[in-house]
Structure formats: structure tokens, C-alpha cells
XYZ file of N, CA and C in Angstrom:
219
model
N -5.509 -10.870 5.711
C -5.032 -9.695 5.037
C -4.739 -8.577 6.007
N -4.109 -7.588 5.502
C -3.690 -6.443 6.300
C -4.217 -5.178 5.648
N -4.637 -4.233 6.432
C -5.081 -2.950 5.902
C -4.249 -1.838 6.513
N -3.697 -0.991 5.658
C -3.016 0.216 6.110
C -3.904 1.374 5.702
N -4.145 2.292 6.622
C -5.017 3.424 6.307
C -4.317 4.728 6.662
N -4.539 5.705 5.841
C -4.000 7.024 6.101
C -5.110 8.041 5.892
N -5.344 8.872 6.886
C -6.276 9.978 6.751
C -5.495 11.207 7.189
N -5.013 11.952 6.223
C -4.050 13.001 6.483
C -4.557 14.341 5.972
N -4.067 15.400 6.606
C -4.392 16.727 6.100
C -3.442 17.107 4.968
N -2.346 16.346 4.816
C -1.387 16.559 3.734
C -1.613 15.495 2.659
N -1.382 15.829 1.391
C -1.491 14.811 0.341
C -0.504 13.660 0.578
N -0.918 12.458 0.220
C -0.096 11.264 0.403
C 0.494 10.879 -0.947
N 1.827 10.881 -1.052
C 2.490 10.516 -2.303
C 2.822 9.031 -2.352
N 3.025 8.427 -1.177
C 3.352 7.012 -1.102
C 2.978 6.483 0.279
N 2.846 5.147 0.363
C 2.594 4.487 1.641
C 3.521 3.285 1.724
N 4.389 3.280 2.736
C 5.240 2.119 2.976
C 4.401 1.092 3.738
N 4.324 -0.117 3.220
C 3.488 -1.140 3.820
C 4.136 -1.720 5.073
N 3.298 -2.158 5.995
C 3.755 -2.682 7.277
C 4.427 -4.040 7.138
N 3.881 -4.884 6.249
C 4.395 -6.232 6.036
C 4.762 -6.401 4.567
N 5.653 -7.361 4.278
C 6.019 -7.674 2.895
C 4.783 -8.180 2.176
N 4.397 -7.510 1.085
C 3.138 -7.797 0.401
C 3.302 -8.822 -0.714
N 2.239 -9.602 -0.942
C 2.121 -10.405 -2.155
C 1.610 -9.419 -3.206
N 2.450 -9.027 -4.181
C 2.085 -7.954 -5.122
C 0.766 -8.167 -5.860
N 0.415 -9.419 -6.145
C -0.814 -9.702 -6.894
C -2.082 -9.458 -6.087
N -1.940 -9.280 -4.782
C -3.126 -9.131 -3.934
C -3.366 -7.701 -3.475
N -2.491 -6.771 -3.828
C -2.614 -5.390 -3.349
C -3.831 -4.714 -3.988
N -4.653 -4.101 -3.143
C -5.806 -3.312 -3.597
C -5.760 -1.974 -2.873
N -5.953 -0.907 -3.622
C -5.918 0.444 -3.062
C -7.299 1.060 -3.214
N -7.773 1.665 -2.130
C -9.071 2.325 -2.117
C -8.877 3.777 -1.688
N -9.548 4.679 -2.392
C -9.569 6.102 -2.034
C -11.019 6.431 -1.701
N -11.260 6.828 -0.459
C -12.626 7.112 0.007
C -13.580 5.958 -0.309
N -13.078 4.731 -0.167
C -13.910 3.547 -0.345
C -14.032 3.041 -1.768
N -13.465 3.758 -2.748
C -13.545 3.340 -4.154
C -12.218 2.742 -4.603
N -12.297 1.617 -5.323
C -11.102 0.977 -5.843
C -10.359 1.941 -6.754
N -9.045 2.019 -6.585
C -8.211 2.971 -7.319
C -7.087 2.215 -8.024
N -6.734 2.651 -9.231
C -5.686 1.987 -10.011
C -4.515 2.911 -10.334
N -4.491 4.111 -9.765
C -3.452 5.096 -10.063
C -2.275 4.974 -9.104
N -1.627 3.819 -9.135
C -0.526 3.552 -8.225
C 0.338 2.430 -8.796
N 1.521 2.280 -8.218
C 2.369 1.126 -8.529
C 3.084 0.711 -7.248
N 3.507 -0.529 -7.227
C 4.152 -1.111 -6.047
C 5.626 -1.342 -6.333
N 6.488 -0.853 -5.459
C 7.928 -1.092 -5.553
C 8.296 -2.152 -4.521
N 8.534 -3.352 -5.006
C 8.819 -4.465 -4.101
C 10.103 -4.231 -3.302
N 11.084 -3.569 -3.905
C 12.369 -3.341 -3.238
C 12.239 -2.505 -1.967
N 11.244 -1.618 -1.937
C 11.037 -0.774 -0.750
C 9.732 -1.105 -0.027
N 8.975 -2.082 -0.581
C 7.685 -2.476 -0.006
C 6.767 -1.261 0.151
N 6.710 -0.469 -0.921
C 5.993 0.804 -0.879
C 5.045 0.935 -2.069
N 3.853 1.480 -1.810
C 2.897 1.825 -2.857
C 3.075 3.306 -3.157
N 3.334 3.620 -4.435
C 3.498 5.000 -4.884
C 2.296 5.383 -5.744
N 1.774 6.570 -5.544
C 0.619 7.042 -6.300
C 1.058 7.784 -7.555
N 0.476 7.421 -8.700
C 0.747 8.142 -9.944
C -0.152 9.371 -10.040
N -1.301 9.310 -9.385
C -2.163 10.478 -9.186
C -2.314 10.620 -7.680
N -1.753 11.658 -7.130
C -1.723 11.822 -5.675
C -3.116 12.173 -5.156
N -3.612 11.378 -4.177
C -4.922 11.685 -3.586
C -4.905 13.069 -2.931
N -6.031 13.723 -2.950
C -6.148 15.043 -2.322
C -6.027 14.937 -0.816
N -5.602 16.018 -0.200
C -5.512 16.070 1.260
C -6.875 15.771 1.861
N -6.883 14.981 2.917
C -8.127 14.665 3.612
C -8.848 13.441 3.078
N -8.423 12.903 1.924
C -9.059 11.690 1.414
C -8.558 10.478 2.192
N -9.455 9.528 2.414
C -9.100 8.318 3.120
C -8.444 7.347 2.147
N -7.210 6.965 2.439
C -6.459 6.014 1.626
C -6.362 4.706 2.404
N -6.861 3.615 1.793
C -6.788 2.301 2.427
C -6.103 1.344 1.464
N -5.201 0.535 2.004
C -4.490 -0.441 1.186
C -4.648 -1.800 1.853
N -5.187 -2.741 1.091
C -5.357 -4.094 1.592
C -4.487 -5.043 0.782
N -3.956 -6.061 1.442
C -3.113 -7.035 0.742
C -2.906 -8.262 1.615
N -2.535 -9.340 0.967
C -2.073 -10.516 1.695
C -0.571 -10.349 1.863
N -0.078 -10.712 3.012
C 1.353 -10.540 3.224
C 2.094 -11.856 3.133
N 3.363 -11.737 2.809
C 4.245 -12.886 2.679
C 4.840 -13.142 4.055
N 4.572 -14.338 4.568
C 5.094 -14.690 5.887
C 6.594 -14.938 5.783
N 7.337 -14.248 6.625
C 8.786 -14.434 6.647
C 9.114 -15.387 7.782
N 9.698 -16.520 7.437
C 9.998 -17.563 8.413
C 11.410 -17.390 8.922
N 11.547 -17.380 10.231
C 12.856 -17.265 10.868
C 13.505 -18.647 10.855
N 14.583 -18.785 10.101
C 15.259 -20.081 10.004
C 16.291 -20.266 11.104
N 16.556 -19.215 11.875
C 17.515 -19.318 12.968
C 18.955 -19.273 12.515
N 19.172 -18.991 11.247
C 20.546 -18.943 10.732
C 21.106 -17.556 10.867
């Protein structure tokens, strides 16, 4: 799995994921607590918050990523 973390002095409205995510495996944590106030946009590979975390809160996103195979074409 992969973890993206943001600890910012500004509120975080969204987090673009580093790798293409398996949507069913995405878990979002705010200050270590599981959070459900978000949605995933597969087209942009981004997690958007429906309730924006406060500035200074630790945002962690864990997920399994979809391996992209280079076919050489």
C-alpha cells in the first residue's frame, strides 16, 4: 500500500494521489482517526473532502494502487 500524508498550515480541500488507486481500498485518516467525509474522483485520481479538515490536522490516505504495465506500444 501507499500512504500520502499532508500536514499543512492551510486547510486541505483535496489530495491528488501519487499512484492510480484501487477505489475500494482507499482509507482516509484525520489525526489518526478513520474519516468518511470525502469522495474519490477516479478521473483525476484525487480525494476531495466534503468536510475540509482544519489547518494543522494530519491527513493520511492509504490505498492499494493499480499497477500500470508498460506494454511497449
